[in-house]
CSV table of C-alpha atoms in Angstrom, one decimal:
chain,number,residue,atom,x,y,z
A,1,MET,CA,51.0,-39.9,16.9
A,2,GLY,CA,53.7,-38.1,19.2
A,3,ARG,CA,56.3,-39.4,21.7
A,4,ALA,CA,56.0,-42.3,23.6
A,5,VAL,CA,57.6,-43.3,26.9
A,6,TRP,CA,58.3,-47.2,27.6
A,7,ILE,CA,56.2,-49.4,29.7
A,8,VAL,CA,55.2,-52.8,31.1
A,9,VAL,CA,51.8,-54.0,29.8
A,10,GLY,CA,49.6,-56.5,31.5
A,11,TRP,CA,47.4,-57.5,34.4
A,12,LEU,CA,48.5,-56.7,38.0
A,13,MET,CA,47.2,-59.3,40.6
A,14,ILE,CA,49.2,-60.0,43.4
A,15,PRO,CA,47.5,-62.1,45.8
A,16,LEU,CA,48.9,-61.8,49.2
A,17,GLY,CA,51.7,-64.4,50.0
A,18,ILE,CA,52.6,-65.0,46.5
A,19,GLY,CA,56.3,-65.3,45.4
A,20,LEU,CA,58.0,-64.5,48.6
A,21,ALA,CA,61.8,-65.5,48.8
A,22,VAL,CA,61.7,-66.6,52.5
A,23,VAL,CA,59.2,-68.5,53.9
A,24,GLN,CA,58.8,-70.4,57.3
A,25,ALA,CA,57.0,-73.5,58.4
A,26,VAL,CA,55.9,-73.4,62.1
A,27,PRO,CA,56.1,-76.5,64.2
A,28,GLY,CA,52.7,-77.2,65.7
A,29,GLU,CA,50.5,-75.7,62.9
A,30,PRO,CA,47.8,-78.2,61.4
A,31,PRO,CA,48.9,-79.6,58.1
A,32,GLY,CA,47.8,-77.3,55.2
A,33,VAL,CA,46.9,-74.6,57.2
A,34,ALA,CA,48.6,-71.3,57.2
A,35,GLY,CA,48.8,-69.1,60.4
A,36,ILE,CA,50.3,-65.7,61.5
A,37,ALA,CA,52.6,-65.6,64.3
A,38,PRO,CA,51.2,-63.6,67.2
A,39,PRO,CA,52.6,-60.3,68.5
A,40,ALA,CA,53.2,-62.1,71.6
A,41,ALA,CA,55.3,-64.8,70.2
A,42,GLU,CA,57.7,-62.3,68.6
A,43,ALA,CA,60.1,-62.0,71.5
A,44,GLN,CA,60.5,-66.0,71.5
A,45,ALA,CA,60.9,-65.9,67.5
A,46,PRO,CA,64.7,-66.2,67.8
A,47,ALA,CA,64.6,-69.2,70.1
A,48,ALA,CA,61.9,-71.1,68.3
A,49,GLN,CA,63.6,-70.6,65.0
A,50,ALA,CA,67.1,-72.1,66.3
A,51,GLN,CA,65.0,-75.2,67.4
A,52,ALA,CA,62.8,-75.3,64.1
A,53,PRO,CA,64.7,-77.4,61.4
A,54,ALA,CA,61.3,-76.8,59.3
A,55,THR,CA,62.4,-73.1,58.5
A,56,ALA,CA,63.3,-72.7,54.9
A,57,VAL,CA,65.2,-70.3,52.9
A,58,LEU,CA,64.2,-70.7,49.3
A,59,ALA,CA,66.6,-68.0,47.8
A,60,GLY,CA,69.8,-66.0,49.1
A,61,GLU,CA,72.3,-67.1,51.3
A,62,GLY,CA,70.4,-66.6,55.0
A,63,ALA,CA,67.1,-65.2,56.4
A,64,ASP,CA,68.2,-61.7,55.7
A,65,ALA,CA,68.7,-62.4,51.9
A,66,GLY,CA,66.6,-61.3,49.1
A,67,PRO,CA,66.4,-63.4,45.8
A,68,SER,CA,69.7,-62.6,44.8
A,69,GLY,CA,71.3,-63.1,48.4
A,70,VAL,CA,71.2,-59.0,49.1
A,71,GLU,CA,70.2,-58.3,52.4
A,72,LEU,CA,66.6,-57.0,52.3
A,73,PRO,CA,65.7,-53.9,54.5
A,74,GLU,CA,64.4,-54.2,57.9
A,75,GLU,CA,60.8,-53.5,57.0
A,76,TRP,CA,60.9,-56.1,54.2
A,77,ARG,CA,62.1,-58.6,56.6
A,78,ARG,CA,59.4,-58.2,59.4
A,79,ALA,CA,56.7,-58.8,56.5
A,80,ILE,CA,58.3,-61.6,55.1
A,81,ASP,CA,58.7,-63.2,58.3
A,82,GLN,CA,55.0,-63.1,59.3
A,83,VAL,CA,54.3,-65.7,56.1
A,84,VAL,CA,53.9,-68.8,57.3
A,85,ILE,CA,54.1,-71.8,55.0
A,86,PRO,CA,52.8,-75.5,55.7
A,87,ARG,CA,55.4,-78.0,55.4
A,88,GLU,CA,53.4,-80.1,52.9
A,89,VAL,CA,53.4,-77.3,50.6
A,90,LEU,CA,57.2,-76.6,50.9
A,91,ASP,CA,57.4,-80.2,49.7
A,92,ARG,CA,55.4,-79.7,46.7
A,93,LEU,CA,56.8,-76.3,45.4
A,94,PRO,CA,58.7,-78.0,42.7
A,95,GLU,CA,55.6,-79.7,41.4
A,96,LEU,CA,53.6,-76.4,41.5
A,97,ALA,CA,56.4,-74.4,39.6
A,98,ALA,CA,56.2,-77.3,37.0
A,99,ILE,CA,52.3,-76.9,36.9
A,100,GLN,CA,52.8,-73.2,36.3
A,101,GLN,CA,55.0,-73.4,33.6
A,102,LYS,CA,52.8,-76.2,31.8
A,103,LEU,CA,49.5,-73.9,32.2
A,104,MET,CA,51.1,-70.8,30.8
A,105,ARG,CA,51.6,-72.3,27.5
A,106,VAL,CA,47.8,-72.6,27.3
A,107,ASP,CA,46.2,-70.6,24.5
A,108,GLY,CA,44.4,-67.8,26.1
A,109,VAL,CA,46.3,-67.6,29.5
A,110,LEU,CA,47.3,-64.1,30.6
A,111,MET,CA,49.3,-64.6,33.4
A,112,SER,CA,50.2,-67.1,36.1
A,113,GLY,CA,51.6,-67.1,39.6
A,114,THR,CA,52.1,-69.6,42.6
A,115,ASP,CA,50.4,-69.1,46.2
A,116,HIS,CA,53.3,-70.3,48.4
A,117,ARG,CA,51.1,-70.1,51.5
A,118,ASN,CA,48.1,-72.0,50.2
A,119,GLY,CA,49.8,-74.5,47.6
A,120,LYS,CA,48.0,-73.2,44.7
A,121,VAL,CA,48.7,-72.0,41.1
A,122,PHE,CA,46.9,-68.9,39.9
A,123,VAL,CA,46.0,-69.0,36.4
A,124,GLY,CA,44.2,-65.8,34.7
A,125,VAL,CA,42.4,-66.4,31.5
A,126,ARG,CA,41.1,-64.0,28.8
A,127,SER,CA,38.0,-66.0,27.7
A,128,LEU,CA,35.4,-68.6,28.6
A,129,GLU,CA,37.2,-70.9,25.9
A,130,ALA,CA,40.6,-70.2,27.7
A,131,ARG,CA,39.1,-71.5,31.1
A,132,GLU,CA,37.6,-74.6,29.2
A,133,ARG,CA,41.3,-75.2,27.7
A,134,VAL,CA,43.0,-74.9,31.1
A,135,GLU,CA,40.4,-77.3,32.6
A,136,ALA,CA,41.1,-79.5,29.7
A,137,ALA,CA,45.0,-79.5,30.3
A,138,ILE,CA,44.5,-80.2,34.1
A,139,ALA,CA,42.8,-83.3,33.6
A,140,ARG,CA,45.0,-84.3,30.5
A,141,GLU,CA,48.2,-83.9,32.7
A,142,GLY,CA,46.8,-85.3,35.6
A,143,ILE,CA,46.9,-82.2,37.9
A,144,PRO,CA,44.9,-82.1,41.0
A,145,PRO,CA,42.1,-79.5,40.3
A,146,GLU,CA,42.4,-78.4,43.9
A,147,TRP,CA,45.9,-77.1,43.3
A,148,VAL,CA,44.9,-74.7,40.5
A,149,GLU,CA,42.7,-71.8,40.9
A,150,ILE,CA,41.4,-70.2,37.5
A,151,PHE,CA,40.4,-66.6,37.6
A,152,GLY,CA,39.4,-63.8,34.9
A,153,GLY,CA,37.7,-60.5,34.6
A,154,ALA,CA,34.1,-60.0,35.7
A,155,GLY,CA,31.9,-62.0,33.3
A,156,LEU,CA,34.3,-63.5,30.9
A,157,LEU,CA,33.4,-63.2,27.2
A,158,SER,CA,33.3,-66.0,24.7
A,159,GLU,CA,36.1,-65.9,21.8
A,160,GLU,CA,33.1,-67.2,19.4
A,161,ARG,CA,30.2,-64.9,20.7
A,162,PRO,CA,31.8,-62.0,21.9
A,163,LEU,CA,28.7,-59.7,21.3
A,164,GLU,CA,26.2,-61.9,23.0
A,165,GLY,CA,23.8,-59.7,24.7
A,166,CYS,CA,24.5,-56.7,22.9
A,167,GLN,CA,21.6,-54.5,21.6
A,168,LEU,CA,23.1,-52.8,18.5
A,169,ALA,CA,19.8,-51.4,16.8
A,170,ASP,CA,19.6,-48.0,18.7
A,171,PRO,CA,21.6,-47.4,21.9
A,172,PRO,CA,21.4,-44.2,23.7
A,173,ARG,CA,23.8,-41.6,22.1
A,174,PRO,CA,23.9,-38.2,23.8
A,175,GLU,CA,25.1,-35.5,22.0
A,176,PRO,CA,28.8,-34.7,22.7
A,177,GLY,CA,30.0,-32.2,25.4
A,178,PRO,CA,33.1,-29.6,25.2
A,179,GLN,CA,35.4,-32.7,25.7
A,180,TYR,CA,34.6,-35.6,23.7
A,181,LEU,CA,36.2,-38.3,21.4
A,182,GLU,CA,36.0,-37.8,17.7
A,183,VAL,CA,36.0,-41.1,15.7
A,184,THR,CA,36.9,-41.0,11.9
A,185,PRO,CA,35.4,-42.2,9.9
A,186,ALA,CA,32.1,-42.4,12.0
A,187,VAL,CA,30.8,-45.3,9.6
A,188,VAL,CA,33.1,-48.3,8.9
A,189,ARG,CA,33.2,-52.0,8.1
A,190,PRO,CA,34.4,-54.5,10.4
A,191,GLY,CA,38.4,-54.6,10.2
A,192,GLN,CA,38.7,-51.1,8.9
A,193,GLY,CA,41.1,-48.7,10.1
A,194,ILE,CA,39.9,-45.6,12.4
A,195,SER,CA,41.5,-42.6,14.0
A,196,LEU,CA,40.8,-41.1,17.4
A,197,VAL,CA,41.2,-37.7,18.4
A,198,ILE,CA,40.5,-36.0,21.9
A,199,ARG,CA,38.6,-32.5,21.2
A,200,GLY,CA,38.3,-29.9,24.0
A,201,VAL,CA,41.4,-30.7,25.8
A,202,PRO,CA,44.7,-28.6,25.6
A,203,GLU,CA,47.3,-30.2,23.5
A,204,ASP,CA,50.0,-29.7,26.1
A,205,GLN,CA,48.0,-30.7,29.1
A,206,LEU,CA,47.5,-34.4,28.1
A,207,MET,CA,49.2,-37.9,28.4
A,208,ARG,CA,47.1,-40.6,27.2
A,209,GLY,CA,47.7,-44.4,27.3
A,210,VAL,CA,47.6,-46.7,24.3
A,211,GLU,CA,44.4,-48.1,24.9
A,212,ALA,CA,40.7,-47.7,24.2
A,213,TYR,CA,37.7,-49.7,25.0
A,214,LEU,CA,35.0,-50.8,22.2
A,215,GLU,CA,31.6,-51.0,24.1
A,216,CYS,CA,28.2,-52.1,23.2
A,217,TRP,CA,25.0,-51.4,24.7
A,218,ASP,CA,23.6,-54.5,26.6
A,219,GLY,CA,20.1,-53.1,27.6
A,220,GLU,CA,21.2,-51.6,30.7
A,221,GLY,CA,24.8,-50.0,30.4
A,222,TRP,CA,27.8,-49.7,28.0
A,223,SER,CA,29.7,-53.1,28.0
A,224,PRO,CA,33.2,-53.3,27.2
A,225,ARG,CA,33.7,-56.1,24.4
A,226,PHE,CA,37.4,-55.5,23.1
A,227,TYR,CA,40.5,-53.6,24.0
A,228,LEU,CA,41.9,-51.3,21.0
A,229,ILE,CA,45.4,-51.3,21.3
A,230,THR,CA,47.1,-48.3,19.0
A,231,ALA,CA,50.6,-49.0,17.6
A,232,TYR,CA,53.6,-48.8,20.0
A,233,GLY,CA,56.8,-50.5,20.3
A,234,GLY,CA,57.3,-51.6,16.6
A,235,GLY,CA,53.8,-53.4,16.7
A,236,GLY,CA,50.7,-52.2,14.5
A,237,PRO,CA,47.4,-51.4,16.1
A,238,HIS,CA,45.2,-54.3,17.2
A,239,SER,CA,42.1,-55.1,19.1
A,240,VAL,CA,42.0,-57.9,22.0
A,241,LEU,CA,38.9,-59.6,23.3
A,242,TYR,CA,38.1,-57.9,26.6
A,243,GLY,CA,39.0,-59.6,29.9
A,244,GLY,CA,38.8,-57.4,32.7
A,245,PRO,CA,40.5,-53.9,33.6
A,246,LEU,CA,43.8,-53.6,31.8
A,247,VAL,CA,46.8,-52.4,33.6
A,248,ILE,CA,49.4,-50.4,31.8
A,249,VAL,CA,52.1,-49.1,33.7
A,250,ASP,CA,54.4,-46.0,32.8
A,251,LEU,CA,53.2,-46.0,29.0
A,252,GLY,CA,52.1,-42.7,27.7
A,253,LEU,CA,51.2,-40.8,24.4
A,254,PHE,CA,51.6,-37.1,24.6
A,255,GLY,CA,48.8,-34.8,23.1
A,256,THR,CA,45.3,-35.2,21.8
A,257,GLY,CA,45.8,-37.5,18.7
A,258,PRO,CA,45.3,-38.6,15.9
A,259,GLU,CA,45.8,-42.1,17.5
A,260,ARG,CA,45.1,-45.0,14.9
A,261,HIS,CA,43.0,-48.3,15.7
A,262,LEU,CA,41.6,-51.0,13.9
A,263,VAL,CA,37.9,-52.1,14.2
A,264,PRO,CA,37.6,-55.8,15.2
A,265,ASP,CA,36.6,-58.3,12.5
A,266,GLN,CA,34.1,-59.9,14.7
A,267,LEU,CA,31.6,-56.7,15.0
A,268,GLU,CA,28.4,-56.8,13.6
A,269,PRO,CA,26.2,-54.2,12.1
A,270,GLY,CA,25.1,-51.7,14.6
A,271,TRP,CA,26.5,-48.8,17.0
A,272,TYR,CA,29.1,-49.0,19.5
A,273,ARG,CA,30.7,-46.7,21.7
A,274,ILE,CA,34.5,-46.0,22.1
A,275,ARG,CA,35.6,-44.9,25.5
A,276,LYS,CA,39.0,-43.4,26.1
A,277,PRO,CA,40.3,-43.3,29.8
A,278,LEU,CA,42.4,-40.3,30.5
A,279,GLY,CA,44.2,-38.7,33.7
A,280,ARG,CA,41.9,-36.5,35.5
A,281,THR,CA,43.5,-32.9,35.9
A,282,ARG,CA,42.1,-29.4,36.1
A,283,PHE,CA,41.7,-29.5,32.4
A,284,VAL,CA,41.4,-33.3,31.5
A,285,PRO,CA,38.3,-35.2,32.5
A,286,ALA,CA,38.7,-39.0,33.6
A,287,GLU,CA,37.8,-40.2,30.1
A,288,VAL,CA,36.2,-39.2,26.8
A,289,VAL,CA,33.6,-41.0,24.6
A,290,GLY,CA,32.8,-41.3,20.9
A,291,TYR,CA,30.3,-43.3,18.7
A,292,LEU,CA,30.9,-45.6,15.9
A,293,GLN,CA,28.4,-47.4,13.5
A,294,VAL,CA,29.5,-50.4,11.7
A,295,ARG,CA,27.7,-51.4,8.4
Protein backbone atom coordinates (compact mmCIF):
# COMPACT_ATOMS: atom_id res chain seq x y z
CA MET A 1 0.00 0.00 0.00
CA GLY A 2 3.02 2.27 0.35
CA ARG A 3 4.20 4.73 2.93
CA ALA A 4 1.83 6.71 5.08
CA VAL A 5 2.07 9.89 7.11
CA TRP A 6 0.31 10.40 10.43
CA ILE A 7 -3.04 12.12 10.87
CA VAL A 8 -6.06 13.25 12.76
CA VAL A 9 -9.39 11.95 11.38
CA GLY A 10 -12.81 13.45 11.92
CA TRP A 11 -15.27 16.20 11.10
CA LEU A 12 -14.09 19.78 11.26
CA MET A 13 -16.88 22.06 12.46
CA ILE A 14 -15.99 24.95 14.76
CA PRO A 15 -18.93 27.37 15.28
CA LEU A 16 -17.83 30.91 16.13
CA GLY A 17 -17.37 31.46 19.86
CA ILE A 18 -16.93 27.82 20.81
CA GLY A 19 -14.25 26.78 23.27
CA LEU A 20 -12.58 30.14 23.84
CA ALA A 21 -10.53 30.35 27.02
CA VAL A 22 -11.28 33.97 28.02
CA VAL A 23 -14.81 35.35 27.95
CA GLN A 24 -16.52 38.51 29.12
CA ALA A 25 -20.01 39.35 30.32
CA VAL A 26 -20.76 42.99 29.58
CA PRO A 27 -22.99 44.94 32.00
CA GLY A 28 -26.11 46.27 30.34
CA GLU A 29 -26.52 43.44 27.82
CA PRO A 30 -30.06 41.98 27.79
CA PRO A 31 -30.17 38.54 29.48
CA GLY A 32 -29.27 35.75 27.07
CA VAL A 33 -28.17 38.09 24.27
CA ALA A 34 -24.62 38.05 23.00
CA GLY A 35 -23.08 41.25 21.73
CA ILE A 36 -19.90 42.63 20.18
CA ALA A 37 -18.25 45.68 21.69
CA PRO A 38 -18.38 48.51 19.10
CA PRO A 39 -15.07 50.04 17.91
CA ALA A 40 -15.90 53.35 19.58
CA ALA A 41 -15.94 51.64 22.96
CA GLU A 42 -12.44 50.17 22.64
CA ALA A 43 -10.77 53.20 24.22
CA GLN A 44 -13.07 52.90 27.25
CA ALA A 45 -12.58 49.15 27.61
CA PRO A 46 -9.85 49.24 30.33
CA ALA A 47 -11.94 51.49 32.58
CA ALA A 48 -15.10 49.49 31.97
CA GLN A 49 -13.32 46.24 32.79
CA ALA A 50 -12.02 47.69 36.03
CA GLN A 51 -15.61 48.43 37.12
CA ALA A 52 -17.14 45.19 35.79
CA PRO A 53 -16.95 42.26 38.21
CA ALA A 54 -18.77 40.12 35.64
CA THR A 55 -15.59 39.67 33.59
CA ALA A 56 -14.55 36.02 33.85
CA VAL A 57 -11.28 34.24 33.09
CA LEU A 58 -12.05 30.54 32.59
CA ALA A 59 -8.47 29.36 32.18
CA GLY A 60 -4.94 30.61 32.85
CA GLU A 61 -3.83 33.21 35.36
CA GLY A 62 -5.05 36.42 33.76
CA ALA A 63 -6.73 38.07 30.82
CA ASP A 64 -3.63 37.60 28.68
CA ALA A 65 -3.29 33.91 29.48
CA GLY A 66 -4.33 30.95 27.36
CA PRO A 67 -5.64 27.58 28.57
CA SER A 68 -2.27 26.72 30.16
CA GLY A 69 -1.54 30.15 31.59
CA VAL A 70 0.67 30.92 28.58
CA GLU A 71 0.45 34.49 27.34
CA LEU A 72 -1.48 34.70 24.08
CA PRO A 73 -0.29 36.68 21.02
CA GLU A 74 -1.73 40.19 20.83
CA GLU A 75 -3.90 39.39 17.77
CA TRP A 76 -5.41 36.39 19.60
CA ARG A 77 -6.21 38.48 22.66
CA ARG A 78 -7.98 41.09 20.53
CA ALA A 79 -10.14 38.41 18.87
CA ILE A 80 -11.00 36.77 22.20
CA ASP A 81 -11.86 40.09 23.84
CA GLN A 82 -14.61 40.62 21.23
CA VAL A 83 -16.54 37.50 22.35
CA VAL A 84 -19.27 38.49 24.80
CA ILE A 85 -20.95 35.87 26.99
CA PRO A 86 -24.16 36.55 28.94
CA ARG A 87 -23.88 36.07 32.71
CA GLU A 88 -26.57 33.38 32.72
CA VAL A 89 -24.52 31.32 30.27
CA LEU A 90 -21.42 31.64 32.43
CA ASP A 91 -23.41 30.35 35.38
CA ARG A 92 -24.43 27.15 33.57
CA LEU A 93 -21.14 26.28 31.85
CA PRO A 94 -20.55 23.36 34.28
CA GLU A 95 -23.99 21.97 33.38
CA LEU A 96 -23.26 22.31 29.67
CA ALA A 97 -19.95 20.48 30.11
CA ALA A 98 -21.74 17.63 31.90
CA ILE A 99 -24.39 17.45 29.14
CA GLN A 100 -21.67 17.30 26.49
CA GLN A 101 -20.01 14.37 28.25
CA LYS A 102 -23.29 12.46 28.53
CA LEU A 103 -24.28 12.94 24.90
CA MET A 104 -20.84 11.99 23.59
CA ARG A 105 -21.48 8.47 24.93
CA VAL A 106 -24.58 7.99 22.76
CA ASP A 107 -24.03 5.49 19.95
CA GLY A 108 -23.68 7.25 16.59
CA VAL A 109 -22.47 10.61 17.91
CA LEU A 110 -19.47 11.78 15.90
CA MET A 111 -18.47 14.86 17.87
CA SER A 112 -19.76 17.44 20.32
CA GLY A 113 -18.81 20.89 21.52
CA THR A 114 -20.05 23.75 23.67
CA ASP A 115 -21.12 27.10 22.22
CA HIS A 116 -20.15 29.34 25.12
CA ARG A 117 -21.66 32.45 23.60
CA ASN A 118 -25.16 31.06 23.06
CA GLY A 119 -25.24 28.53 25.89
CA LYS A 120 -25.75 25.41 23.77
CA VAL A 121 -24.18 22.02 23.27
CA PHE A 122 -23.64 21.03 19.63
CA VAL A 123 -23.92 17.32 18.82
CA GLY A 124 -22.97 15.86 15.44
CA VAL A 125 -24.65 12.57 14.50
CA ARG A 126 -24.00 10.08 11.72
CA SER A 127 -27.52 8.74 11.04
CA LEU A 128 -31.24 9.24 11.52
CA GLU A 129 -31.24 6.59 14.25
CA ALA A 130 -28.37 8.35 16.04
CA ARG A 131 -30.42 11.56 16.06
CA GLU A 132 -33.31 9.64 17.63
CA ARG A 133 -30.98 8.16 20.27
CA VAL A 134 -29.71 11.62 21.19
CA GLU A 135 -33.27 12.96 21.44
CA ALA A 136 -34.18 10.00 23.69
CA ALA A 137 -31.15 10.68 25.92
CA ILE A 138 -32.14 14.35 26.22
CA ALA A 139 -35.63 13.35 27.38
CA ARG A 140 -34.34 10.59 29.69
CA GLU A 141 -31.78 12.85 31.40
CA GLY A 142 -34.18 15.78 31.75
CA ILE A 143 -31.94 18.05 29.64
CA PRO A 144 -33.67 21.24 28.43
CA PRO A 145 -34.09 20.64 24.66
CA GLU A 146 -33.24 24.27 23.87
CA TRP A 147 -29.76 23.72 25.33
CA VAL A 148 -28.84 21.18 22.63
CA GLU A 149 -28.53 21.57 18.85
CA ILE A 150 -28.23 18.36 16.83
CA PHE A 151 -26.66 18.51 13.40
CA GLY A 152 -25.41 16.12 10.75
CA GLY A 153 -24.45 15.97 7.11
CA ALA A 154 -26.91 17.00 4.42
CA GLY A 155 -29.54 14.28 4.10
CA LEU A 156 -28.76 11.96 7.01
CA LEU A 157 -29.09 8.29 6.04
CA SER A 158 -30.76 5.46 7.90
CA GLU A 159 -28.61 2.70 9.38
CA GLU A 160 -31.43 0.22 8.69
CA ARG A 161 -32.19 1.46 5.14
CA PRO A 162 -28.91 2.93 3.81
CA LEU A 163 -29.87 2.37 0.15
CA GLU A 164 -33.31 3.96 0.31
CA GLY A 165 -33.82 6.02 -2.86
CA CYS A 166 -31.15 4.19 -4.89
CA GLN A 167 -31.82 2.99 -8.43
CA LEU A 168 -29.49 0.04 -8.88
CA ALA A 169 -30.76 -1.61 -12.06
CA ASP A 170 -29.06 0.35 -14.83
CA PRO A 171 -27.42 3.64 -13.80
CA PRO A 172 -25.26 5.64 -16.24
CA ARG A 173 -21.74 4.24 -16.48
CA PRO A 174 -19.58 6.28 -18.90
CA GLU A 175 -16.59 4.67 -20.54
CA PRO A 176 -13.41 5.36 -18.55
CA GLY A 177 -11.22 8.24 -19.64
CA PRO A 178 -7.40 8.33 -19.58
CA GLN A 179 -7.44 8.68 -15.79
CA TYR A 180 -9.74 6.35 -13.90
CA LEU A 181 -10.13 4.06 -10.88
CA GLU A 182 -9.67 0.36 -11.58
CA VAL A 183 -11.79 -1.82 -9.26
CA THR A 184 -10.78 -5.49 -8.88
CA PRO A 185 -12.74 -7.72 -8.91
CA ALA A 186 -15.40 -5.78 -10.80
CA VAL A 187 -18.19 -8.16 -9.66
CA VAL A 188 -18.44 -9.03 -5.95
CA ARG A 189 -20.68 -10.21 -3.15
CA PRO A 190 -21.56 -8.04 -0.12
CA GLY A 191 -18.73 -8.08 2.43
CA GLN A 192 -16.09 -9.12 -0.10
CA GLY A 193 -12.70 -7.43 -0.40
CA ILE A 194 -11.78 -5.27 -3.38
CA SER A 195 -8.64 -3.51 -4.61
CA LEU A 196 -8.45 0.01 -6.05
CA VAL A 197 -5.68 1.19 -8.38
CA ILE A 198 -5.48 4.68 -9.90
CA ARG A 199 -4.69 4.47 -13.61
CA GLY A 200 -3.31 7.17 -15.89
CA VAL A 201 -1.51 9.14 -13.17
CA PRO A 202 2.29 9.08 -12.72
CA GLU A 203 3.25 7.00 -9.67
CA ASP A 204 5.58 9.66 -8.28
CA GLN A 205 3.07 12.51 -8.70
CA LEU A 206 0.37 11.21 -6.38
CA MET A 207 -0.40 11.31 -2.67
CA ARG A 208 -3.89 10.05 -1.89
CA GLY A 209 -6.06 9.77 1.22
CA VAL A 210 -7.23 6.62 2.98
CA GLU A 211 -10.89 7.18 2.06
CA ALA A 212 -13.09 6.53 -0.95
CA TYR A 213 -16.82 7.04 -1.39
CA LEU A 214 -19.24 4.29 -2.42
CA GLU A 215 -22.19 5.89 -4.22
CA CYS A 216 -25.49 4.83 -5.78
CA TRP A 217 -27.52 6.44 -8.55
CA ASP A 218 -30.62 8.13 -7.08
CA GLY A 219 -32.23 9.03 -10.40
CA GLU A 220 -30.64 12.46 -10.63
CA GLY A 221 -27.05 12.00 -9.54
CA TRP A 222 -24.58 9.82 -7.68
CA SER A 223 -25.41 9.78 -3.97
CA PRO A 224 -22.71 8.80 -1.41
CA ARG A 225 -23.88 6.01 0.92
CA PHE A 226 -20.70 4.73 2.59
CA TYR A 227 -17.16 5.80 3.35
CA LEU A 228 -14.67 3.11 2.40
CA ILE A 229 -11.61 3.40 4.67
CA THR A 230 -8.49 1.43 3.83
CA ALA A 231 -6.16 -0.10 6.45
CA TYR A 232 -3.91 2.31 8.38
CA GLY A 233 -2.55 2.71 11.89
CA GLY A 234 -2.95 -0.99 12.68
CA GLY A 235 -6.67 -1.15 11.78
CA GLY A 236 -8.05 -3.15 8.89
CA PRO A 237 -10.17 -1.83 6.03
CA HIS A 238 -13.76 -1.05 6.95
CA SER A 239 -16.83 0.87 5.79
CA VAL A 240 -18.89 3.51 7.59
CA LEU A 241 -22.32 4.90 6.77
CA TYR A 242 -21.97 8.23 4.98
CA GLY A 243 -22.76 11.19 7.23
CA GLY A 244 -21.46 14.23 5.38
CA PRO A 245 -18.09 15.29 3.98
CA LEU A 246 -15.19 13.61 5.77
CA VAL A 247 -12.27 15.79 6.83
CA ILE A 248 -8.97 13.96 7.10
CA VAL A 249 -5.97 16.17 7.86
CA ASP A 250 -2.37 15.28 7.03
CA LEU A 251 -2.90 11.58 6.35
CA GLY A 252 -1.71 10.41 2.98
CA LEU A 253 -0.71 7.29 1.08
CA PHE A 254 1.90 7.62 -1.64
CA GLY A 255 1.52 6.14 -5.11
CA THR A 256 -1.36 4.80 -7.16
CA GLY A 257 -2.17 1.69 -5.11
CA PRO A 258 -3.28 -1.04 -4.79
CA GLU A 259 -5.56 0.11 -2.00
CA ARG A 260 -7.57 -2.55 -0.17
CA HIS A 261 -11.21 -2.03 0.88
CA LEU A 262 -14.19 -4.08 2.03
CA VAL A 263 -17.58 -3.90 0.31
CA PRO A 264 -20.29 -3.12 2.93
CA ASP A 265 -22.48 -6.04 4.00
CA GLN A 266 -25.63 -3.92 3.51
CA LEU A 267 -25.28 -3.64 -0.27
CA GLU A 268 -28.00 -5.04 -2.49
CA PRO A 269 -27.52 -6.50 -5.99
CA GLY A 270 -26.91 -3.78 -8.54
CA TRP A 271 -24.38 -1.24 -9.79
CA TYR A 272 -22.41 1.21 -7.65
CA ARG A 273 -19.81 3.91 -8.26
CA ILE A 274 -16.62 4.32 -6.23
CA ARG A 275 -15.19 7.84 -6.16
CA LYS A 276 -11.65 8.52 -5.01
CA PRO A 277 -10.79 12.20 -4.30
CA LEU A 278 -7.23 13.25 -5.17
CA GLY A 279 -5.18 16.40 -4.79
CA ARG A 280 -5.47 18.32 -8.06
CA THR A 281 -2.10 19.15 -9.65
CA ARG A 282 -0.80 19.48 -13.21
CA PHE A 283 -0.74 15.69 -13.58
CA VAL A 284 -3.46 14.67 -11.10
CA PRO A 285 -7.24 15.22 -11.48
CA ALA A 286 -9.49 16.21 -8.59
CA GLU A 287 -10.91 12.68 -8.44
CA VAL A 288 -11.14 9.38 -10.28
CA VAL A 289 -14.11 7.01 -10.46
CA GLY A 290 -14.71 3.34 -11.09
CA TYR A 291 -17.77 1.06 -11.10
CA LEU A 292 -18.66 -2.03 -9.13
CA GLN A 293 -21.38 -4.62 -9.61
CA VAL A 294 -22.80 -6.52 -6.63
CA ARG A 295 -24.52 -9.87 -7.16
